[in-house]
XYZ file of C-alpha atoms in Angstrom:
773
model
C 24.355 -12.730 280.092
C 26.841 -13.174 282.956
C 25.248 -16.493 284.034
C 25.380 -17.817 280.451
C 29.070 -16.969 280.103
C 29.874 -18.702 283.414
C 27.886 -21.756 282.298
C 29.794 -21.939 278.995
C 33.147 -21.552 280.741
C 32.304 -24.385 283.138
C 31.216 -26.562 280.290
C 34.392 -25.972 278.254
C 36.512 -26.530 281.367
C 34.828 -29.825 282.066
C 35.322 -30.852 278.421
C 39.064 -30.156 278.604
C 39.349 -32.062 281.889
C 37.570 -35.095 280.516
C 39.667 -35.182 277.356
C 42.844 -34.723 279.361
C 41.942 -37.530 281.720
C 41.046 -39.759 278.787
C 44.362 -39.325 276.953
C 46.702 -38.820 279.880
C 48.610 -41.952 281.003
C 48.982 -40.583 284.560
C 45.684 -39.405 286.079
C 47.464 -37.427 288.778
C 49.439 -35.449 286.173
C 46.240 -34.863 284.217
C 44.442 -33.594 287.279
C 47.224 -31.215 288.154
C 47.655 -29.955 284.586
C 44.008 -29.337 284.073
C 43.599 -27.431 287.270
C 41.520 -29.981 289.261
C 41.961 -29.247 292.927
C 42.910 -31.721 295.678
C 40.173 -33.667 297.424
C 40.135 -31.505 300.502
C 39.356 -28.523 298.313
C 36.919 -30.371 296.045
C 33.236 -29.508 296.248
C 30.735 -32.263 296.986
C 28.676 -31.533 293.888
C 31.767 -31.494 291.557
C 30.792 -34.359 289.310
C 34.135 -34.220 287.425
C 36.211 -34.886 290.510
C 37.798 -38.276 291.060
C 36.512 -38.193 294.656
C 32.925 -37.668 293.537
C 30.368 -39.682 295.610
C 27.207 -40.230 293.577
C 25.085 -41.411 296.571
C 25.954 -38.398 298.652
C 25.366 -36.104 295.645
C 21.900 -37.630 295.082
C 20.951 -37.308 298.737
C 21.925 -33.654 298.774
C 20.155 -32.988 295.438
C 16.919 -34.691 296.658
C 17.092 -32.795 299.878
C 17.583 -29.374 298.227
C 15.365 -29.687 295.111
C 11.735 -30.408 294.470
C 10.364 -32.688 291.773
C 10.513 -30.037 289.033
C 14.106 -29.240 289.914
C 15.066 -32.905 289.792
C 13.424 -33.280 286.359
C 15.140 -30.139 285.045
C 18.507 -31.409 286.338
C 17.838 -34.773 284.688
C 17.203 -33.086 281.322
C 20.379 -30.998 281.621
C 22.556 -33.961 282.522
C 21.109 -36.028 279.642
C 21.926 -33.218 277.199
C 25.446 -32.895 278.549
C 26.009 -36.632 278.248
C 24.841 -36.557 274.660
C 27.087 -33.612 273.772
C 30.065 -35.274 275.402
C 29.495 -38.484 273.509
C 29.311 -36.542 270.226
C 32.481 -34.562 270.929
C 34.386 -37.675 271.950
C 33.256 -39.507 268.841
C 34.354 -36.641 266.558
C 37.698 -36.422 268.320
C 38.329 -40.111 267.831
C 37.420 -39.894 264.141
C 39.733 -36.941 263.521
C 42.693 -38.577 265.266
C 42.062 -41.828 263.458
C 42.330 -40.076 260.076
C 45.594 -38.459 261.137
C 47.049 -41.787 262.258
C 46.071 -43.443 258.953
C 47.673 -40.569 256.971
C 50.888 -40.784 259.027
C 51.078 -44.542 258.503
C 50.707 -44.163 254.720
C 53.422 -41.509 254.637
C 55.849 -43.729 256.525
C 55.199 -46.629 254.155
C 55.916 -44.415 251.091
C 59.142 -43.153 252.657
C 60.331 -46.714 253.277
C 59.643 -47.735 249.670
C 61.444 -44.622 248.287
C 64.511 -44.962 250.498
C 65.072 -48.618 249.701
C 68.195 -49.004 247.488
C 69.480 -45.476 248.185
C 72.452 -46.621 250.279
C 73.769 -48.760 247.411
C 73.496 -45.863 244.958
C 75.285 -43.518 247.344
C 78.143 -45.931 247.748
C 78.525 -46.236 243.943
C 78.474 -42.438 243.589
C 81.152 -42.039 246.236
C 83.403 -44.544 244.410
C 83.076 -42.643 241.144
C 83.835 -39.309 242.807
C 86.970 -40.728 244.330
C 88.042 -42.087 240.946
C 87.548 -38.714 239.262
C 89.468 -36.940 241.999
C 92.390 -39.376 241.646
C 92.612 -38.886 237.893
C 92.365 -35.099 238.278
C 95.264 -35.125 240.687
C 97.310 -37.171 238.213
C 96.595 -34.680 235.398
C 97.448 -31.661 237.583
C 100.705 -33.312 238.636
C 101.747 -34.100 235.051
C 100.818 -30.611 233.644
C 101.993 -28.484 236.531
C 105.404 -27.603 235.025
C 103.957 -26.761 231.612
C 101.173 -24.590 233.090
C 103.663 -22.599 235.074
C 105.725 -22.020 231.966
C 102.689 -20.926 229.930
C 101.564 -18.477 232.609
C 105.047 -16.998 232.723
C 105.096 -16.573 228.960
C 101.643 -14.934 229.048
C 102.793 -12.448 231.657
C 105.831 -11.709 229.572
C 103.666 -11.165 226.454
C 101.401 -8.732 228.295
C 104.360 -6.841 229.599
C 105.895 -6.634 226.120
C 102.557 -5.417 224.746
C 102.455 -2.653 227.360
C 106.037 -1.761 226.616
C 105.249 -1.588 222.930
C 102.238 0.613 223.696
C 104.445 2.970 225.713
C 106.998 3.187 222.885
C 104.200 3.802 220.341
C 102.367 6.327 222.527
C 104.016 9.507 221.096
C 103.131 8.437 217.562
C 99.575 7.576 218.608
C 99.172 10.968 220.272
C 100.501 12.717 217.172
C 97.979 10.914 214.993
C 95.156 11.808 217.386
C 96.218 15.465 217.358
C 96.292 15.461 213.577
C 92.802 13.949 213.330
C 91.557 16.053 216.296
C 90.607 12.865 218.118
C 91.386 14.456 221.454
C 89.208 12.067 223.428
C 91.312 9.089 222.229
C 94.508 10.977 222.989
C 93.398 11.699 226.528
C 92.334 8.084 227.005
C 95.718 6.744 225.766
C 97.722 9.120 227.943
C 95.687 8.392 231.065
C 96.225 4.638 230.465
C 100.006 5.122 230.279
C 100.251 7.456 233.286
C 100.772 4.676 235.910
C 103.758 3.301 233.933
C 105.261 6.766 233.518
C 104.989 7.335 237.236
C 106.781 4.035 237.957
C 109.451 3.955 235.201
C 109.311 7.397 233.641
C 112.624 8.492 235.058
C 114.572 5.434 233.864
C 113.513 3.133 231.057
C 110.782 5.238 229.440
C 112.205 8.703 230.003
C 112.232 9.608 226.311
C 108.731 8.234 225.758
C 107.442 10.142 228.765
C 108.969 13.398 227.557
C 107.558 13.010 224.041
C 104.147 12.051 225.393
C 104.057 15.050 227.739
C 104.905 17.373 224.851
C 102.100 15.844 222.783
C 99.586 16.052 225.613
C 100.606 19.685 226.166
C 99.600 20.349 222.556
C 96.322 18.558 223.243
C 95.693 20.783 226.265
C 96.402 23.930 224.242
C 94.070 22.792 221.487
C 91.350 21.937 223.986
C 91.733 25.360 225.614
C 91.421 26.944 222.209
C 88.192 25.102 221.540
C 86.911 25.980 225.006
C 87.312 29.726 224.470
C 86.513 29.838 220.758
C 83.273 31.678 219.899
C 82.943 29.743 216.663
C 82.660 26.408 218.443
C 79.327 25.147 219.677
C 78.547 24.909 223.338
C 78.572 21.122 223.103
C 82.140 21.078 221.728
C 83.222 23.453 224.492
C 81.671 21.227 227.126
C 83.455 18.150 225.721
C 86.737 20.063 225.791
C 86.135 20.992 229.411
C 85.468 17.333 230.288
C 88.752 16.227 228.661
C 90.698 18.960 230.426
C 89.221 17.886 233.720
C 90.315 14.286 233.043
C 93.853 15.586 232.514
C 93.716 17.231 235.984
C 93.681 20.664 234.385
C 92.062 23.271 236.698
C 88.678 24.041 235.125
C 86.749 25.384 238.092
C 87.686 28.921 237.113
C 86.107 28.264 233.706
C 82.624 27.668 235.168
C 81.483 31.295 234.993
C 82.762 31.682 231.428
C 81.047 28.530 230.222
C 77.755 29.497 231.841
C 78.024 32.961 230.299
C 78.640 31.439 226.878
C 75.659 29.137 227.368
C 73.462 32.073 228.319
C 74.545 33.914 225.176
C 73.744 30.858 223.092
C 70.117 31.002 224.277
C 69.521 33.866 221.863
C 70.237 31.483 218.990
C 67.630 29.026 220.255
C 64.778 31.552 220.433
C 61.983 31.192 217.930
C 61.686 33.869 215.272
C 58.437 34.860 213.495
C 59.721 33.317 210.256
C 60.370 30.007 212.003
C 56.955 30.126 213.664
C 55.217 30.707 210.335
C 56.900 27.590 208.971
C 56.472 25.506 212.135
C 53.524 23.519 210.853
C 54.774 20.119 211.949
C 57.681 18.166 213.344
C 58.955 17.437 209.826
C 59.164 21.090 208.700
C 62.660 22.560 208.207
C 62.264 25.193 210.915
C 60.946 22.650 213.412
C 63.847 20.300 212.641
C 66.365 23.122 213.031
C 64.753 24.171 216.281
C 64.879 20.601 217.553
C 68.552 20.279 216.594
C 69.455 23.532 218.336
C 67.582 22.469 221.458
C 69.331 19.093 221.361
C 72.710 20.887 221.244
C 71.710 22.979 224.251
C 70.591 19.834 226.035
C 73.935 18.097 225.410
C 75.794 21.157 226.657
C 73.731 21.146 229.844
C 74.420 17.462 230.331
C 78.169 18.026 229.922
C 78.194 20.966 232.311
C 76.369 18.892 234.897
C 79.132 16.315 234.663
C 81.922 18.909 234.893
C 80.289 21.180 237.470
C 77.707 19.259 239.543
C 77.114 22.351 241.673
C 75.929 24.359 238.642
C 72.506 22.722 238.579
C 70.674 25.781 239.909
C 72.212 28.068 237.292
C 71.399 25.605 234.521
C 67.797 25.290 235.741
C 67.447 29.069 235.645
C 68.883 29.197 232.115
C 66.474 26.495 230.955
C 63.517 28.328 232.488
C 64.640 31.571 230.867
C 64.868 29.841 227.506
C 61.372 28.407 227.762
C 59.963 31.703 229.060
C 61.507 33.653 226.154
C 60.052 31.226 223.633
C 56.604 31.595 225.165
C 56.958 35.389 225.178
C 57.741 35.318 221.444
C 54.780 33.001 220.880
C 52.592 35.339 222.928
C 53.530 38.304 220.750
C 52.999 36.264 217.601
C 49.475 35.117 218.449
C 48.389 38.744 218.802
C 48.411 38.917 215.012
C 45.740 37.342 212.831
C 46.794 33.690 212.596
C 45.130 30.371 211.878
C 44.613 27.647 214.480
C 47.266 25.520 212.779
C 49.818 28.290 213.395
C 49.046 28.343 217.114
C 49.184 24.556 217.317
C 52.508 24.512 215.466
C 54.047 27.075 217.798
C 52.884 25.297 220.958
C 54.003 21.940 219.587
C 57.537 23.174 218.854
C 57.903 24.902 222.219
C 56.440 21.947 224.105
C 58.826 19.532 222.368
C 61.711 21.710 223.539
C 60.366 21.560 227.070
C 60.176 17.770 226.986
C 63.724 17.481 225.627
C 65.160 19.725 228.311
C 63.139 17.925 230.979
C 65.000 14.732 230.129
C 68.287 16.373 231.140
C 67.017 18.623 233.944
C 64.074 16.833 235.555
C 64.569 18.930 238.695
C 63.621 22.055 236.722
C 60.028 20.760 236.283
C 59.730 22.777 233.083
C 56.477 21.074 232.156
C 54.770 22.580 235.191
C 56.582 25.878 234.697
C 55.395 25.979 231.082
C 51.731 25.484 231.894
C 51.332 29.015 233.208
C 53.182 30.507 230.247
C 51.191 28.396 227.786
C 47.921 29.422 229.432
C 48.945 33.062 228.932
C 49.612 32.381 225.226
C 46.231 30.680 224.789
C 44.514 33.524 226.641
C 46.097 36.127 224.360
C 45.124 34.091 221.292
C 41.482 33.870 222.343
C 41.318 37.572 223.133
C 43.038 38.448 219.864
C 40.583 36.311 217.920
C 37.643 38.199 219.427
C 39.445 41.500 218.903
C 39.903 40.720 215.213
C 36.257 39.704 214.961
C 35.266 43.032 216.496
C 37.580 44.745 213.993
C 35.886 42.980 211.073
C 32.467 44.086 212.275
C 33.736 47.634 212.640
C 35.142 47.536 209.114
C 31.677 46.868 207.750
C 30.720 50.354 208.974
C 33.783 52.132 207.615
C 32.242 53.185 204.315
C 29.326 54.894 206.048
C 31.427 56.439 208.814
C 33.979 58.224 206.614
C 34.128 61.885 207.322
C 33.993 63.073 203.724
C 30.813 61.141 202.937
C 31.173 61.827 199.239
C 30.264 58.300 198.298
C 26.732 57.023 198.824
C 26.302 53.574 200.280
C 23.255 51.366 200.407
C 22.054 50.812 203.966
C 20.794 47.417 202.911
C 24.293 46.449 201.771
C 25.776 47.742 205.013
C 23.252 45.740 207.054
C 23.864 42.619 204.991
C 27.625 42.945 205.399
C 27.263 43.578 209.131
C 24.979 40.602 209.757
C 27.292 38.339 207.784
C 30.363 39.593 209.647
C 28.675 39.030 213.015
C 27.081 35.640 212.333
C 29.646 34.111 210.003
C 32.519 35.653 211.909
C 31.262 34.275 215.208
C 30.774 30.792 213.753
C 34.224 30.880 212.108
C 35.808 31.816 215.420
C 33.993 28.922 217.077
C 35.197 26.588 214.323
C 38.795 27.702 214.882
C 38.433 27.207 218.621
C 37.005 23.734 218.090
C 40.031 22.763 215.977
C 42.264 23.765 218.850
C 40.069 21.942 221.361
C 40.160 18.746 219.278
C 43.955 18.734 219.121
C 45.568 16.021 221.214
C 48.854 17.792 221.923
C 50.145 17.195 225.416
C 50.045 20.766 226.654
C 46.617 21.557 225.162
C 45.088 18.490 226.774
C 46.165 19.848 230.139
C 44.732 23.279 229.248
C 41.402 21.991 227.911
C 39.254 23.159 230.823
C 40.953 26.553 230.874
C 40.421 26.904 227.117
C 36.699 26.146 227.448
C 36.394 28.812 230.142
C 38.328 31.290 227.997
C 36.025 30.736 225.026
C 32.892 31.209 227.099
C 34.265 34.280 228.855
C 35.530 35.597 225.525
C 32.096 35.484 223.940
C 30.550 37.147 226.986
C 33.100 39.986 226.858
C 32.922 40.167 223.059
C 29.203 40.872 223.039
C 29.634 43.468 225.777
C 32.334 45.205 223.764
C 30.209 44.934 220.649
C 27.372 46.695 222.428
C 29.766 49.431 223.555
C 31.050 49.691 219.981
C 27.514 50.145 218.711
C 26.982 52.916 221.238
C 30.149 54.605 219.965
C 28.970 54.318 216.383
C 25.619 55.820 217.294
C 27.232 58.780 219.060
C 25.618 58.058 222.435
C 28.492 59.227 224.611
C 29.330 62.053 226.929
C 32.071 63.599 224.808
C 31.444 65.699 221.755
C 33.655 63.559 219.558
C 34.494 59.878 219.551
C 37.433 57.979 218.225
C 35.838 55.036 216.453
C 37.687 51.732 216.614
C 38.875 50.582 213.228
C 38.931 53.912 211.423
C 42.000 55.311 209.779
C 44.424 57.172 211.983
C 43.074 60.568 212.939
C 39.558 59.879 211.676
C 37.019 61.222 214.150
C 33.275 60.831 213.922
C 31.522 63.761 215.524
C 27.999 62.542 214.940
C 26.510 59.409 213.427
C 23.877 59.909 210.725
C 20.402 58.440 211.174
C 20.777 55.650 208.599
C 23.651 54.085 210.553
C 21.633 54.234 213.774
C 18.772 52.401 212.054
C 21.232 49.744 210.849
C 22.516 49.354 214.413
C 18.966 48.916 215.704
C 18.158 46.148 213.237
C 21.590 44.557 213.739
C 21.015 44.465 217.509
C 17.698 42.702 216.957
C 19.401 40.252 214.576
C 22.079 39.465 217.173
C 19.453 38.872 219.841
C 17.175 36.679 217.724
C 19.640 34.786 215.501
C 23.299 35.111 216.405
C 23.170 34.458 220.146
C 20.903 31.360 219.895
C 23.204 29.764 217.302
C 26.358 30.513 219.244
C 24.717 29.296 222.449
C 23.822 26.012 220.756
C 27.364 25.551 219.461
C 28.918 26.341 222.846
C 26.595 23.873 224.563
C 27.564 21.179 222.036
C 31.358 21.660 221.915
C 32.456 23.940 224.746
C 30.521 22.751 227.746
C 32.222 22.051 231.039
C 35.282 23.805 232.326
C 35.985 23.823 236.059
C 38.774 26.360 236.450
C 36.362 29.011 237.681
C 34.813 26.682 240.243
C 31.293 25.417 240.613
C 30.253 28.178 243.011
C 30.985 31.058 240.603
C 28.505 32.365 238.044
C 28.636 30.836 234.543
C 31.179 32.303 232.152
C 28.680 32.616 229.294
C 25.180 33.892 230.103
C 23.172 34.188 226.855
C 20.089 35.543 228.625
C 22.025 38.550 229.874
C 23.435 39.243 226.411
C 19.977 38.984 224.828
C 18.609 41.499 227.308
C 21.453 43.887 226.567
C 20.976 43.795 222.801
C 17.189 43.953 223.118
C 17.584 47.100 225.174
C 20.265 48.460 222.818
C 18.068 47.836 219.766
C 15.186 49.738 221.337
C 17.530 52.594 222.228
C 18.868 52.792 218.697
C 15.380 52.701 217.232
C 14.250 55.557 219.469
C 17.472 57.410 218.719
C 16.826 57.120 214.982
C 13.277 58.411 215.435
C 14.510 61.305 217.572
C 17.249 62.224 215.106
C 14.833 62.273 212.184
C 12.231 64.109 214.206
C 14.710 66.769 215.274
C 15.723 67.389 211.654
C 12.116 67.849 210.574
C 11.406 69.934 213.676
C 14.075 72.398 212.524
C 12.203 72.813 209.242
C 8.923 73.314 211.086
C 10.481 75.771 213.523
C 11.959 77.815 210.717
C 8.614 77.814 208.949
C 6.673 79.221 211.911
C 9.299 81.629 213.252
C 10.108 83.363 209.957
C 6.802 85.063 208.825
C 4.641 87.556 210.712
C 1.478 85.553 211.119
C -0.589 88.513 212.239
C -0.002 90.202 208.869
C -0.075 87.052 206.759
C -1.576 87.344 203.282
C -4.306 85.160 201.883
C -3.148 81.669 200.942
C -2.643 81.179 197.196
C -0.945 77.765 197.267
C 0.383 75.104 199.573
C 3.522 76.401 201.287
C 6.975 75.271 200.275
C 7.715 73.786 203.733
C 5.230 71.024 202.952
C 7.494 69.907 200.098
C 10.496 69.857 202.437
C 8.459 67.963 205.012
C 7.402 65.327 202.500
C 10.916 65.043 201.077
C 12.266 64.255 204.527
C 9.542 61.680 205.058
C 10.305 60.156 201.678
C 13.963 59.826 202.652
C 12.895 58.195 205.896
C 10.610 55.771 204.054
C 13.450 54.857 201.685
C 15.749 54.160 204.627
C 13.336 52.017 206.589
C 12.410 50.044 203.468
C 16.060 48.998 203.121
C 16.397 47.929 206.739
C 13.071 47.050 208.358
C 10.403 44.525 207.311
C 6.943 45.618 206.266
C 4.243 45.566 208.936
C 0.438 45.682 208.947
C -1.905 48.674 208.942
C -4.246 49.290 211.862
C -6.778 51.836 213.153
C -8.233 52.640 209.758
C -10.270 55.774 209.667
C -14.050 55.435 209.234
C -16.824 57.992 209.010
C -19.261 56.186 211.303
C -20.216 57.571 214.659
C -17.971 56.521 217.498
C -14.912 56.159 215.211
C -11.466 57.122 216.249
C -11.568 60.330 214.160
C -11.591 63.488 216.140
C -14.719 65.582 215.791
C -12.801 68.805 216.020
C -12.470 69.298 212.268
C -16.036 68.369 211.370
C -17.513 71.686 212.572
C -14.961 73.520 210.485
C -15.890 71.753 207.277
C -19.652 71.800 207.929
C -19.882 75.448 208.974
C -22.559 77.363 207.105
C -21.375 80.246 204.951
C -24.089 82.603 206.112
C -22.940 82.892 209.727
C -21.153 85.954 210.902
C -17.500 85.809 211.824
C -18.135 86.143 215.555
C -20.864 83.522 215.641
C -18.736 81.161 213.565
C -15.714 81.515 215.863
C -17.740 81.052 219.006
C -19.582 78.084 217.537
C -16.309 76.494 216.491
C -14.687 76.815 219.934
C -17.834 75.606 221.663
C -18.109 72.522 219.474
C -14.431 71.881 219.924
C -14.693 71.703 223.681
C -17.857 69.626 223.453
C -16.064 67.209 221.176
C -13.421 66.659 223.849
C -16.135 65.307 226.117
C -17.724 62.846 223.709
C -14.907 61.755 221.377
C -13.434 58.260 221.560
C -9.992 58.250 223.184
C -7.167 57.769 220.687
C -3.878 56.205 221.779
C -1.253 58.389 220.161
C 2.128 57.094 221.347
C 2.259 53.295 221.242
C 5.153 50.842 221.455
C 7.471 51.057 218.459
C 7.941 47.832 216.525
C 10.730 46.810 214.132
C 8.537 47.531 211.068
C 8.538 50.235 208.407
C 5.083 51.555 209.213
C 5.662 51.663 212.986
C 8.817 53.756 212.701
C 7.400 56.136 210.093
C 4.200 56.551 212.092
C 6.146 57.380 215.246
C 8.177 60.023 213.401
C 5.040 61.566 211.885
C 3.335 61.659 215.282
C 6.276 63.386 216.930
C 6.551 65.877 214.079
C 2.845 66.730 214.308
C 3.137 67.191 218.071
C 6.081 69.511 217.473
C 4.046 71.360 214.859
C 1.195 71.739 217.332
C 3.572 73.204 219.940
C 5.056 75.642 217.404
C 1.555 76.801 216.504
C 0.729 77.522 220.127
C 3.663 79.943 220.329
C 2.276 82.310 217.696
C -0.810 84.432 217.009
C -2.502 84.144 213.630
C -4.822 86.298 211.593
C -7.488 84.807 209.393
C -5.122 84.374 206.428
C -2.462 82.723 208.552
C -5.017 80.311 209.990
C -6.275 79.497 206.492
C -2.691 78.894 205.278
C -2.097 76.395 208.100
C -5.469 74.799 207.340
C -4.528 74.404 203.675
C -1.097 72.919 204.442
C -2.446 70.478 207.004
C -5.258 69.259 204.746
C -2.756 68.710 201.943
C -0.572 66.569 204.225
C -3.457 64.339 205.217
C -3.503 62.235 202.040
C 0.267 61.458 201.760
C 0.385 60.694 205.491
C -2.311 58.071 205.132
C -0.227 56.282 202.513
C 2.831 55.806 204.722
C 1.535 55.422 208.295
C -0.078 52.428 209.956
C -2.214 54.277 212.522
C -4.335 56.577 210.369
C -6.729 57.415 213.187
C -4.001 58.807 215.451
C -2.395 60.778 212.631
C -5.745 62.274 211.583
C -6.374 63.158 215.200
C -3.040 64.980 215.453
C -3.662 66.815 212.169
C -6.987 67.973 213.526
C -5.277 69.010 216.747
C -2.924 71.272 214.774
C -5.842 72.985 213.041
C -7.730 73.385 216.298
C -4.610 74.760 218.046
C -4.234 77.265 215.193
C -7.889 78.246 215.497
C -7.456 78.782 219.233
C -4.523 81.110 218.550
C -6.302 82.903 215.677
C -7.832 86.389 215.990
C -10.487 85.579 213.396
C -10.673 81.773 212.908
C -12.645 81.659 209.675
C -11.667 78.563 207.646
C -11.418 78.390 203.878
C -14.436 77.121 202.042
C -14.176 73.511 200.809
C -14.275 74.439 197.091
C -11.349 76.797 197.525
C -9.421 74.202 199.510
C -10.011 71.567 196.841
C -8.958 73.949 194.104
C -5.699 74.897 195.800
C -4.900 71.298 196.697
C -5.530 70.122 193.122
C -3.302 72.873 191.779
C -0.496 71.736 194.083
C -0.955 68.120 193.058
C -0.814 69.042 189.364
C 2.303 71.122 189.877
C 3.983 68.341 191.816
C 3.163 65.819 189.084
C 4.612 68.082 186.373
C 7.821 68.536 188.359
C 8.137 64.798 188.814
C 7.678 64.239 185.072
C 10.366 66.783 184.230
C 12.815 65.257 186.723
C 12.218 61.723 185.500
C 12.657 62.693 181.845
């Protein structure tokens, strides 16, 4: 690369030398200017030197180079000659075009300039003629012009004199019409004359004018300190007093104090907010006029007291802050979106008006934080009112007196409507606010989207907590339920409400949350106030899991509450009599009626709330069925056996049956169906009954009484449960547990059992007929 650069530099240097020698008239000057050295310093092989000897150069070249070197040098020199010829030709062409262009330009200049000298001479003659005539006119009119100017000065002086003589009357008229600004302007205009001639020619006029202006000053002072005058009038009075050189600096504190007191008149009131539905409403117009008066007062004070800017900025910020505080308290009530928009529009218009006078206050930026607080309170209040509406749907069933009976189906319907329709209405209101193009709401759009998403997330959490309060699942013995009348305390929720809460939780998970999620994704997506690294504000999956878990808890709580109530009946039944001395059974015991009545109430409740399911595990009599074989030996026992042999045979067959029976799944997952819930309650009650039996010792009659009661329950149980096999198994378990605790486990004969059961059925039917008639 270094050799190439040296070669190019040599080539360009030679080109400059050749061109310089070609165009230079003095070759010696050209040689010196282009840097060609003197002959004694010139190299022998320098072909561009004027002392170059071609024969000597050729001899040296032949002596130093071989044939290939000579050919290579020939090719290089031929190329250089060709390049030089081309460059010289292009240089000649370019200079030729420039010479032609210069020649044409000179020709056009000659043709344009021809005749110009004659025209200039004619113009000079005319100018001289005009100047001569002008001098003649000035000479002839000089005396008259001087006289006219003197008369004009005299007229102006007389006019001023007349004004001075008329000044007292003018001031009196201004005082009468309260045109104090004109009076001050007239007096200030006459002040220079009074200073010059007030002690001589215009002494009387000066004295009368000073008396009049003294009245003006007194009147202006009266307006300045009058509480009935507006702040704008006071500011104008202060400006006029300052123009009259009246000391007003001591009035600064009083004027600022009056302005601060006037802020209370500019504050929005709830009545004005309710009517502030647009810029053309009376309250909005009055508010705008009051703010305009405040703005004019601030402008006047800035003129009078330029150093009061900081105090005025603070007053303006206090005014805006107070208005936003009033708006913040107002939006806590139940209002429509138009009310919020009207309030923000009125307050924001005030901010823009004041910003025109006090741009240094930056009220628009100051108002953003206050407006965001108002919007935040509105969103939270909207969700709070929605939670209140949902709570109100439970009020009729949570009243302490409970004298009135309410349909659980109606309560569920009202609750689902309040949750779904209420949530969609809240979203609709929020969308109206989001679609508004007001200046301040446009700047708060991203914050509002985040608030809506966070609000729904918190709302569903609070709703779950509210459901837990309604259900009574808390650590305290009494709960204050949100939305009840003052002093109303719910000590324990009844089972029907818990069942409604379970189904309502499932409805929220399956219907409400998907719809709200879809609406939020369509209208309330985005929002970047929280930042992209933080977790989303609205997480529907988390809410669904919460309500799925809450629904299962409520469903189990309902089953436990109903089971505990029936267990009390069963416990009382088995703890009251002396089973060792029990008499022979003559009829089905009364506790069976209570048991069935409770189950009937349960069935009626679940029919109102839960959908109907499908039956499963139907009982069959084939071998290998799900029916326990424990009761078969009891029914198939021969009558001729002795008591001891019968008891031993029964226990032996019972234990053998445990080895060969098909396993029955007793406690399965509870579904949101009528049959699943009823079956779970029946299973738990039968397990409780089995445990109560194991705590007592029975004689033969007591065992037979339990046998009779259990066999009577078998038929109605099959009509209401879905898992007949498991229920039959548990019924058999109760009989077997009674037999194990019996001193003489001899069952009743089938004919006697049938007879007693039929008698109970007939009696029950007669009682039903009497009640219905």
